[in-house]
């Protein structure tokens, strides 16, 4: 049973939710509305007048080679970030799960990396891999490898993926660990007695029983890769080289604020808005039917 | 089918010693019940036989083979857990077939064996259901089915009936016993319920604080308890303990006389032992009369339900046949 607090009048509850409503209105509804509105116009180069184009901006975008390329880049980027961060996190969680049943110390220590701010993490990676003074670049040079993510598109992608995924691992790790610890130990023991060795147990017991956690993380990580990696990309590659790391969010910024093409930029934000709404719907639908097995 | 031997088994979790040297020899096809109060180490002992817990020192042998370092899956055992530990994402059929599939048995044989177990356990209508769609008793049967389809050499049970209601418990108890006899499998069964222990066991092991106080057939243990702990644990109401001083027996300091409630008779006057009736519980077939002795200890007398009950507060004498009395030393062991 849910416990609800009930109020007599309307005024107090209204007052209580007002701050949240104001914040949402000012920082979400207003800009979102403006974006939708602006996406239907093309402003003149000096921003003095706007010309109605209907869905022209969308039409143009969807047939635009660079925009489509950015879609592909985003897909590659999010798949890589999601699979790397979740894969590494799951691996670490499985290892930790064997150790820390009953001991809270490890868990506390393992949470710490999550406290590293994403911006700090981005700068950290940028310095490590700096083409001139980076530590890792220097060691790679000793090994005979010439690292240059400023010129090499693959290396640039690799670096932003690594930096983005790294910041995400401890978050995923925590959820995976909690998920693993929620699996009754006796079920795993029963499987062991039934003849399943570690890998079989993982495949037939642990992984299916972990699927609610995995699904949740999948959605959350895709959303993260789509929207929250802006800082990492901005600090490390600025979308380059040659747009190789320009994911959709970055392109909104690049076209709108750098290229000053507000109509196109707004249309792009609207497309992103639709995408994130879809992901949210998927997630809520799923949470409704949480018990999965 | 196999023998199981425990030789001087000790177990510590870190610095805590939990099992302090247990020796048990289990014959092929024997039904052994390990009984004892909560926390005495029954589950730990069973889990060491299963290979789910490492053995700190001593030796576990199954079928004559030392298995201390053998993985659970290679010990040829099956285990029924207290919470059943069914695989929640698999239906009843797959729960039972899991072990056979891993063993790489042909499909036809798997289907046949699972069908056989389902028939035996009356699970046929439920093969497509998930565990959460079953009642407690049905889940229990699935857990049993999962154990028997693999035809293991040894069955291990950890309080398999403790989550069932009283009636179902009695029924499943009989079924487990029947099943074990029919299959002729060696069984080790852990419980804290002495009725289960008495009715199921060929021999029972009474555990107390990490030691096996006594090993023997149920009636033998009941008749001849080796320690005051066993005497007090097996039998309900438990054996009466009377300081020998009260009875005028010449025995060393601290010696205690034990006598079962059903062996004591109430008389109007006795020069041996007397006390005051505190209260009487009429249970129909029998009446339990509680008597406070001169030194304050309570003694229980089990009378036939038809015998006259002395009124509360009256003075009564207690007598018994000398053959029934047991003497225990100050350290609790039998003299
Ligand atoms: N993993 C563990 N780590 C530390 N101590 C443990 C562990 N497992 C059991 N113990 C301790 O060992 C002792 C015996 O536990 P065990 O589970 O064998 O008792 P039990 O006889 O099965 O009790 P119950 O009837 O309550 O199931 C207990 O004191 C328990 O606290
Ligand atoms: Mg136990």
XYZ file of C-alpha atoms and ligand atoms in Angstrom:
660
model
C 0.000 0.000 0.000
C 1.157 3.447 -0.877
C 1.158 5.999 1.865
C -0.276 9.318 0.799
C -0.261 12.619 2.563
C -3.493 14.493 2.037
C -4.061 18.222 2.233
C -7.252 20.121 2.899
C -6.971 23.058 0.532
C -5.351 23.616 -2.857
C -3.074 26.446 -1.916
C -0.449 24.651 0.158
C 0.099 21.735 -2.250
C 0.275 24.187 -5.112
C 2.841 26.210 -3.238
C 4.865 23.096 -2.535
C 5.091 21.958 -6.149
C 5.471 25.484 -7.495
C 9.296 25.626 -7.384
C 9.528 22.392 -9.350
C 6.918 23.599 -11.822
C 8.696 26.911 -12.292
C 12.029 25.210 -12.863
C 10.489 22.800 -15.359
C 8.678 25.605 -17.130
C 11.648 27.938 -17.357
C 14.267 25.350 -18.232
C 12.250 22.862 -20.193
C 8.858 23.907 -21.486
C 9.880 27.405 -22.503
C 13.019 26.409 -24.449
C 11.327 23.314 -25.844
C 8.407 25.387 -27.058
C 10.764 27.934 -28.492
C 12.726 25.217 -30.258
C 9.601 23.783 -31.807
C 8.509 27.250 -32.891
C 11.889 28.210 -34.307
C 12.235 24.923 -36.133
C 9.489 26.098 -38.444
C 11.350 29.241 -39.589
C 14.559 30.286 -41.252
C 16.032 33.475 -39.787
C 17.906 35.842 -42.031
C 21.691 36.013 -41.544
C 21.438 39.032 -39.261
C 18.647 37.618 -37.123
C 16.364 40.533 -37.944
C 13.490 38.639 -39.505
C 12.258 35.075 -39.786
C 10.734 33.371 -42.749
C 8.114 30.633 -42.328
C 9.210 27.405 -43.955
C 6.885 24.853 -42.338
C 8.640 21.497 -42.182
C 11.310 22.754 -44.549
C 14.041 22.577 -41.929
C 13.240 18.914 -41.233
C 13.076 18.146 -44.912
C 16.430 19.702 -45.435
C 17.965 17.949 -42.412
C 16.822 14.486 -43.298
C 18.234 14.781 -46.778
C 21.418 16.407 -45.529
C 24.474 14.196 -45.894
C 26.196 15.580 -42.803
C 23.168 15.213 -40.617
C 22.719 11.631 -41.643
C 26.409 11.049 -40.993
C 25.935 12.516 -37.545
C 23.115 10.045 -36.949
C 25.418 7.198 -37.856
C 28.176 8.647 -35.653
C 25.738 8.888 -32.759
C 24.630 5.307 -33.261
C 28.206 4.024 -33.308
C 29.151 6.224 -30.366
C 26.200 5.237 -28.168
C 26.489 1.563 -28.945
C 30.185 1.649 -28.087
C 29.774 3.747 -24.932
C 26.854 1.645 -23.710
C 28.429 -1.715 -24.398
C 31.874 -0.767 -23.099
C 30.615 0.853 -19.891
C 28.059 -1.865 -19.204
C 30.380 -4.687 -20.182
C 33.226 -3.512 -17.984
C 30.832 -2.712 -15.132
C 29.215 -6.145 -15.301
C 32.590 -7.848 -15.368
C 33.761 -5.899 -12.315
C 30.460 -6.451 -10.524
C 30.663 -10.213 -11.029
C 34.196 -10.242 -9.653
C 33.214 -8.023 -6.723
C 30.078 -10.010 -5.998
C 32.182 -13.076 -5.248
C 34.253 -11.099 -2.785
C 31.961 -8.814 -0.934
C 28.999 -10.887 0.109
C 28.585 -9.590 3.605
C 31.367 -7.036 3.550
C 30.373 -3.437 3.012
C 33.907 -2.038 2.902
C 34.618 -2.994 -0.703
C 31.317 -1.641 -1.838
C 31.983 1.743 -0.279
C 35.430 1.925 -1.856
C 34.099 0.921 -5.248
C 31.523 3.697 -5.201
C 34.160 6.406 -4.994
C 35.003 6.750 -8.713
C 31.415 7.820 -9.288
C 32.175 10.989 -7.366
C 34.615 12.156 -10.066
C 32.815 14.952 -11.937
C 32.347 14.226 -15.669
C 34.033 17.488 -16.691
C 37.050 16.651 -14.557
C 37.121 13.194 -16.103
C 37.048 14.675 -19.603
C 39.930 17.018 -18.858
C 41.827 14.128 -17.278
C 41.577 12.061 -20.441
C 42.374 15.033 -22.588
C 45.631 15.581 -20.732
C 46.591 11.928 -20.692
C 46.159 11.656 -24.428
C 47.272 15.147 -25.386
C 49.138 14.803 -28.682
C 52.105 16.812 -27.443
C 52.350 16.461 -23.678
C 50.068 13.499 -22.873
C 51.519 10.769 -20.673
C 49.829 7.966 -22.523
C 50.757 9.480 -25.877
C 54.366 9.545 -24.739
C 54.345 5.894 -23.675
C 52.598 4.901 -26.886
C 55.332 6.793 -28.696
C 57.955 4.725 -26.885
C 56.168 1.627 -28.109
C 56.382 3.006 -31.601
C 52.737 4.037 -31.874
C 52.059 7.547 -33.047
C 48.856 8.589 -31.265
C 47.101 11.558 -32.755
C 43.383 11.791 -32.157
C 43.381 15.315 -33.562
C 43.967 13.897 -37.024
C 42.920 10.274 -36.795
C 39.160 9.791 -36.811
C 39.203 6.290 -35.330
C 41.469 7.357 -32.498
C 39.291 10.361 -31.809
C 36.205 8.181 -31.585
C 38.050 5.682 -29.414
C 39.127 8.390 -27.028
C 35.724 10.017 -26.547
C 34.133 6.582 -26.173
C 36.696 5.619 -23.551
C 36.311 8.883 -21.663
C 32.504 8.739 -21.754
C 32.313 5.072 -20.861
C 34.819 5.433 -18.049
C 32.711 8.032 -16.293
C 29.787 5.678 -16.445
C 31.328 2.469 -15.208
C 30.918 2.995 -11.491
C 27.279 3.982 -11.896
C 26.542 0.833 -13.896
C 28.667 -1.184 -11.534
C 26.551 -0.178 -8.560
C 23.341 -1.220 -10.252
C 24.794 -4.491 -11.486
C 26.198 -5.261 -8.070
C 22.869 -4.565 -6.407
C 21.188 -6.735 -9.037
C 23.652 -9.564 -8.475
C 23.261 -9.433 -4.739
C 19.504 -9.601 -5.102
C 19.781 -13.010 -6.778
C 19.183 -15.606 -4.046
C 22.435 -17.350 -3.321
C 20.710 -20.692 -3.001
C 19.487 -20.494 -6.611
C 23.062 -20.210 -7.810
C 24.104 -22.997 -5.460
C 21.300 -25.208 -6.737
C 22.536 -24.602 -10.279
C 26.062 -25.500 -9.196
C 24.840 -28.759 -7.695
C 22.853 -29.371 -10.880
C 26.175 -29.396 -12.710
C 26.479 -25.847 -14.047
C 29.983 -24.469 -13.960
C 30.730 -20.771 -13.604
C 30.155 -19.738 -17.191
C 27.029 -21.870 -17.636
C 25.641 -20.499 -14.400
C 26.297 -17.008 -15.633
C 24.628 -17.628 -18.976
C 21.575 -19.551 -17.770
C 20.979 -18.098 -14.298
C 22.753 -14.852 -13.509
C 22.261 -13.106 -16.810
C 18.532 -13.877 -17.209
C 17.841 -12.996 -13.580
C 19.760 -9.780 -14.055
C 17.785 -8.789 -17.137
C 15.569 -6.188 -15.421
C 18.707 -4.370 -14.251
C 20.374 -4.755 -17.628
C 17.394 -3.342 -19.456
C 17.102 -0.404 -17.135
C 20.796 0.383 -17.540
C 20.574 -0.011 -21.290
C 18.009 2.765 -21.582
C 19.728 4.997 -19.057
C 23.102 4.572 -20.762
C 21.773 5.235 -24.228
C 20.184 8.419 -22.938
C 23.490 9.285 -21.321
C 25.464 8.629 -24.508
C 23.004 10.676 -26.550
C 22.751 13.710 -24.351
C 25.182 13.904 -21.480
C 28.429 13.306 -23.311
C 28.483 16.820 -24.708
C 31.078 17.972 -22.165
C 33.444 15.118 -22.891
C 33.290 15.677 -26.642
C 33.568 19.404 -26.306
C 36.692 19.226 -24.132
C 38.460 16.440 -26.015
C 37.684 16.711 -29.733
C 35.145 19.487 -30.294
C 33.399 17.142 -32.672
C 36.417 16.671 -34.902
C 38.349 15.650 -36.792
C 36.080 16.195 -39.816
C 32.896 15.747 -37.767
C 34.077 12.221 -36.868
C 32.864 12.670 -33.295
C 30.000 15.072 -33.952
C 27.100 13.296 -32.333
C 23.604 14.747 -32.653
C 23.749 16.804 -29.482
C 27.061 18.263 -30.470
C 25.739 19.118 -33.886
C 22.861 21.073 -32.368
C 25.455 23.162 -30.596
C 27.810 23.403 -33.567
C 25.117 24.396 -36.069
C 23.195 26.654 -33.740
C 25.805 28.457 -31.683
C 28.828 28.214 -33.916
C 27.130 28.088 -37.308
C 24.288 30.409 -36.221
C 21.784 28.362 -38.217
C 19.059 28.601 -35.603
C 16.282 27.097 -37.704
C 18.192 23.928 -38.445
C 19.542 23.737 -34.922
C 16.023 24.002 -33.492
C 14.753 21.332 -35.826
C 17.589 19.089 -34.618
C 16.647 19.673 -30.997
C 13.077 18.760 -31.805
C 14.248 15.489 -33.317
C 16.309 14.805 -30.192
C 13.306 15.679 -28.065
C 11.266 13.071 -29.897
C 14.037 10.496 -29.481
C 14.382 11.012 -25.751
C 10.608 10.910 -25.358
C 10.545 7.562 -27.133
C 13.256 6.194 -24.881
C 11.382 7.435 -21.833
C 8.180 5.791 -22.990
C 10.021 2.521 -23.515
C 11.474 2.767 -20.046
C 8.172 3.556 -18.344
C 6.364 0.821 -20.201
C 9.024 -1.493 -18.971
C 8.949 -0.351 -15.359
C 5.203 -0.981 -15.316
C 5.809 -4.601 -16.156
C 8.849 -4.951 -14.050
C 8.614 -8.603 -13.079
C 9.940 -10.090 -16.187
C 10.459 -13.731 -15.500
C 23.784 -44.927 -3.922
C 26.836 -44.489 -1.824
C 28.219 -44.332 1.651
C 29.070 -40.987 3.184
C 31.817 -40.639 5.757
C 32.664 -37.600 7.820
C 35.940 -37.862 9.643
C 36.824 -35.357 12.338
C 35.215 -32.496 10.433
C 35.966 -29.012 11.710
C 34.783 -25.727 10.282
C 35.666 -22.140 11.075
C 34.322 -18.983 9.500
C 37.297 -16.699 9.923
C 38.070 -16.818 13.626
C 34.752 -18.359 14.701
C 34.843 -22.110 15.125
C 31.460 -23.494 14.204
C 31.969 -27.257 13.930
C 34.392 -28.880 16.360
C 35.193 -32.334 15.045
C 32.270 -34.442 13.853
C 32.525 -38.119 12.891
C 29.640 -39.810 11.110
C 29.596 -43.039 9.105
C 26.572 -43.259 6.842
C 25.741 -46.584 5.258
C 24.559 -47.023 1.693
C 20.821 -46.320 1.465
C 20.580 -45.101 5.029
C 18.341 -42.193 6.057
C 20.272 -39.978 8.461
C 18.618 -37.052 10.174
C 20.724 -34.309 11.686
C 18.754 -32.573 14.390
C 19.607 -29.791 16.788
C 18.640 -26.318 17.888
C 19.046 -23.253 15.699
C 22.643 -22.234 15.101
C 24.249 -25.517 16.161
C 25.832 -26.014 12.734
C 23.466 -28.457 10.993
C 23.281 -26.532 7.739
C 26.996 -25.900 7.764
C 27.661 -29.619 8.113
C 25.274 -30.448 5.281
C 26.753 -27.763 3.064
C 30.189 -29.239 3.584
C 28.894 -32.581 2.352
C 27.413 -30.770 -0.656
C 30.656 -28.924 -1.348
C 29.048 -25.501 -0.928
C 31.254 -24.804 2.066
C 34.948 -25.644 2.325
C 36.088 -28.046 5.009
C 38.522 -26.439 7.435
C 39.970 -29.754 8.572
C 38.986 -33.389 8.464
C 37.798 -35.469 5.578
C 34.534 -35.938 3.686
C 34.194 -39.143 1.671
C 31.352 -40.062 -0.644
C 31.351 -43.622 -1.895
C 34.793 -44.056 -0.382
C 36.263 -41.206 -2.438
C 37.732 -38.183 -0.693
C 35.753 -35.190 -1.934
C 37.126 -32.302 0.134
C 38.374 -30.568 -2.984
C 35.744 -31.821 -5.408
C 33.260 -29.301 -6.838
C 29.567 -29.755 -5.885
C 28.650 -30.836 -9.416
C 31.162 -33.645 -9.326
C 29.992 -35.164 -6.051
C 26.939 -36.954 -7.426
C 24.575 -35.393 -4.911
C 21.298 -33.501 -5.053
C 20.093 -30.989 -2.529
C 16.691 -29.664 -1.526
C 16.920 -26.211 0.019
C 14.728 -24.749 2.713
C 13.503 -21.985 0.370
C 13.448 -24.547 -2.500
C 15.784 -22.367 -4.622
C 13.755 -23.006 -7.762
C 14.917 -21.212 -10.896
C 12.407 -18.341 -11.011
C 12.635 -17.708 -14.743
C 12.087 -21.316 -15.788
C 8.917 -23.355 -15.798
C 8.521 -26.553 -13.809
C 9.668 -28.759 -16.657
C 12.837 -26.731 -17.227
C 13.521 -26.567 -13.510
C 13.616 -30.339 -13.384
C 15.347 -30.751 -16.739
C 18.115 -28.227 -16.050
C 20.619 -30.656 -14.570
C 19.944 -33.270 -17.247
C 20.375 -30.725 -20.031
C 23.714 -29.663 -18.601
C 24.748 -33.289 -18.380
C 24.013 -33.464 -22.113
C 21.382 -36.195 -21.924
C 19.382 -36.832 -25.103
C 16.065 -34.985 -25.363
C 13.953 -38.105 -25.294
C 15.582 -39.330 -22.106
C 15.157 -35.929 -20.434
C 11.470 -35.821 -21.346
C 10.975 -39.337 -20.084
C 12.751 -38.827 -16.779
C 10.999 -35.532 -16.053
C 7.666 -37.096 -16.930
C 8.432 -39.951 -14.547
C 9.279 -37.615 -11.701
C 6.229 -35.462 -12.436
C 4.005 -38.523 -12.287
C 5.559 -39.666 -9.036
C 5.099 -36.247 -7.451
C 1.714 -35.444 -9.031
C 3.162 -32.470 -10.839
C 1.916 -33.343 -14.318
C -0.674 -30.525 -14.571
C 1.866 -27.880 -13.647
C 4.792 -28.548 -15.961
C 4.279 -25.283 -17.875
C 3.974 -23.072 -14.837
C 6.586 -20.787 -13.386
C 7.504 -21.313 -9.722
C 5.704 -18.144 -8.642
C 2.451 -19.634 -9.955
C 2.684 -22.625 -7.611
C 1.625 -23.187 -4.015
C 4.194 -23.863 -1.323
C 3.571 -27.597 -1.406
C 3.866 -27.735 -5.185
C 7.124 -25.800 -5.102
C 8.386 -28.263 -2.554
C 7.550 -31.108 -4.917
C 9.327 -29.407 -7.795
C 12.402 -29.108 -5.606
C 12.102 -32.825 -4.856
C 11.588 -33.594 -8.525
C 14.668 -31.640 -9.458
C 16.614 -33.768 -7.001
C 15.314 -37.152 -8.111
C 15.478 -36.791 -11.912
C 19.240 -36.775 -11.762
C 19.339 -40.072 -9.855
C 22.078 -38.920 -7.513
C 23.915 -41.159 -5.084
C 23.061 -38.968 -2.100
C 20.089 -36.737 -1.279
C 20.711 -33.765 0.953
C 17.783 -31.969 2.567
C 18.049 -28.725 4.502
C 14.804 -28.242 6.447
C 12.739 -28.944 3.338
C 9.395 -28.884 5.134
C 9.749 -25.918 7.417
C 7.880 -23.552 5.092
C 4.795 -25.773 4.853
C 1.731 -25.824 7.070
C 1.384 -28.568 9.654
C -0.869 -30.874 7.667
C 1.167 -30.697 4.492
C 4.290 -31.254 6.526
C 3.015 -34.584 7.807
C 1.984 -35.652 4.314
C 5.274 -34.635 2.681
C 7.203 -36.305 5.460
C 5.627 -39.610 4.580
C 6.203 -39.029 0.879
C 9.856 -38.211 1.361
C 10.374 -41.348 3.412
C 8.511 -43.457 0.862
C 10.450 -41.952 -2.024
C 13.779 -42.507 -0.340
C 12.928 -46.152 0.393
C 11.743 -46.764 -3.157
C 14.793 -45.186 -4.719
C 17.160 -46.695 -2.176
C 19.203 -43.505 -2.087
C 21.348 -42.446 0.829
C 19.788 -39.389 2.460
C 21.044 -36.774 4.876
C 18.229 -34.663 6.256
C 18.602 -31.594 8.436
C 15.814 -30.408 10.682
C 15.242 -28.816 14.050
C 11.916 -30.639 14.401
C 12.316 -33.681 16.599
C 9.127 -35.296 15.305
C 10.553 -35.252 11.770
C 13.783 -36.636 13.144
C 12.082 -39.426 15.079
C 9.808 -40.488 12.229
C 12.201 -40.246 9.286
C 15.528 -41.370 10.612
C 17.179 -44.741 10.414
C 19.709 -43.105 12.651
C 19.756 -39.614 13.958
C 22.578 -37.285 14.807
C 21.814 -34.907 17.646
C 23.971 -31.837 17.282
C 24.764 -29.397 20.007
C 27.006 -26.348 19.577
C 29.032 -27.791 16.718
C 29.400 -31.303 18.115
C 27.515 -34.508 17.467
C 26.343 -35.341 20.987
C 24.838 -38.653 20.006
C 24.352 -40.788 16.916
C 21.914 -43.665 16.905
C 18.478 -45.008 15.993
C 15.701 -42.658 17.207
C 14.316 -44.946 19.887
C 17.767 -45.804 21.150
C 18.535 -42.090 21.456
C 15.228 -41.546 23.204
C 15.739 -44.396 25.627
C 19.394 -43.861 26.271
C 20.355 -40.225 25.831
C 24.090 -39.725 26.012
C 23.980 -36.229 27.497
C 21.573 -34.022 29.379
C 21.345 -31.926 26.217
C 20.099 -34.872 24.163
C 17.757 -35.933 26.957
C 16.293 -32.443 27.114
C 16.121 -31.928 23.364
C 14.564 -35.212 22.278
C 11.175 -35.921 23.789
C 8.333 -33.533 24.485
C 7.869 -32.659 27.257
C 11.578 -33.152 27.918
C 13.130 -35.445 30.468
C 12.953 -34.320 34.111
C 16.242 -33.548 35.813
C 16.486 -33.900 39.562
C 19.608 -33.153 41.628
C 20.603 -36.437 43.268
C 20.721 -34.739 46.670
C 16.941 -34.461 46.612
C 16.491 -38.173 46.081
C 18.995 -39.201 48.679
C 21.256 -41.040 46.272
C 24.885 -41.257 47.243
C 26.595 -39.834 44.146
C 29.306 -37.239 43.479
C 28.513 -33.521 43.686
C 26.609 -32.157 40.685
C 25.212 -35.474 39.546
C 21.733 -35.232 38.051
C 19.073 -37.877 37.809
C 17.025 -37.931 34.630
C 13.614 -39.517 34.324
C 11.087 -39.280 31.463
C 7.668 -37.795 32.379
C 5.862 -40.972 31.321
C 7.903 -43.067 33.733
C 6.919 -41.085 36.798
C 3.857 -41.895 38.800
C 2.051 -39.682 41.293
C 1.240 -41.169 44.695
C -0.200 -39.621 47.799
C 2.912 -40.090 49.902
C 6.502 -41.029 49.099
C 9.718 -41.016 51.050
C 11.697 -40.594 47.848
C 10.611 -37.350 46.275
C 7.705 -35.028 46.726
C 6.504 -31.609 45.645
C 3.526 -29.338 45.077
C 1.277 -29.524 42.048
C 1.600 -26.230 40.144
C -0.855 -26.895 37.354
C -2.140 -29.670 35.150
C -2.634 -29.649 31.377
C -5.356 -32.007 30.237
C -4.651 -32.857 26.585
C -7.340 -35.500 26.236
C -5.399 -38.703 25.733
C -2.927 -37.665 28.380
C -2.546 -35.160 31.170
C 0.686 -33.339 32.004
C 1.008 -32.551 35.676
C 3.678 -30.010 36.600
C 5.116 -30.382 40.063
C 7.419 -28.002 41.909
C 10.047 -29.889 43.887
C 11.556 -28.887 47.215
C 14.513 -27.045 45.575
C 12.240 -25.179 43.168
C 12.862 -27.233 40.006
C 9.825 -28.142 37.976
C 9.123 -31.743 37.083
C 6.524 -33.003 34.645
C 4.494 -36.150 35.027
C 2.678 -37.641 32.064
C -0.488 -39.410 33.123
C -3.109 -41.266 31.236
C -5.991 -38.953 30.340
C -8.380 -41.062 32.410
C -6.273 -41.061 35.607
C -7.454 -38.763 38.432
C -5.642 -35.402 38.458
C -4.488 -34.118 41.832
C -5.778 -30.597 42.589
C -3.418 -27.633 42.218
C -1.492 -26.829 45.374
C -1.757 -30.353 46.751
C 1.250 -32.260 48.024
C 2.186 -35.309 45.966
C 4.865 -37.970 45.999
C 6.729 -39.043 42.849
C 7.855 -42.603 42.252
C 9.408 -44.467 39.303
C 11.016 -47.750 38.488
C 14.764 -47.597 39.056
C 15.384 -49.156 35.636
C 14.146 -45.987 33.955
C 16.343 -43.488 35.728
C 19.503 -42.177 34.059
C 22.369 -40.530 35.880
C 24.332 -37.667 34.354
C 27.602 -36.269 35.647
C 28.261 -32.621 36.370
C 29.565 -32.149 32.807
C 26.260 -33.363 31.387
C 27.473 -36.740 30.132
C 25.919 -40.025 31.080
C 27.429 -41.891 34.033
N 28.940 -17.766 6.165
C 29.046 -17.698 7.500
N 29.913 -16.843 8.069
C 30.039 -16.770 9.401
N 29.348 -17.511 10.271
C 28.458 -18.375 9.768
C 28.256 -18.514 8.364
N 27.306 -19.460 8.169
C 26.955 -19.866 9.390
N 27.625 -19.234 10.358
C 27.497 -19.459 11.801
O 27.668 -20.824 12.033
C 26.782 -21.276 13.011
C 26.006 -22.464 12.488
O 25.202 -22.044 11.435
P 24.223 -23.031 10.675
O 23.577 -22.274 9.590
O 24.963 -24.257 10.305
O 23.162 -23.351 11.804
P 21.894 -24.303 11.734
O 22.119 -25.373 12.712
O 21.624 -24.696 10.334
O 20.757 -23.329 12.260
P 19.251 -23.167 11.739
O 18.457 -24.249 12.381
O 18.874 -21.825 12.296
O 19.272 -23.222 10.262
C 25.911 -20.098 13.395
O 26.363 -19.586 14.622
C 26.119 -19.120 12.288
O 26.059 -17.816 12.786
Mg 20.099 -24.193 8.876
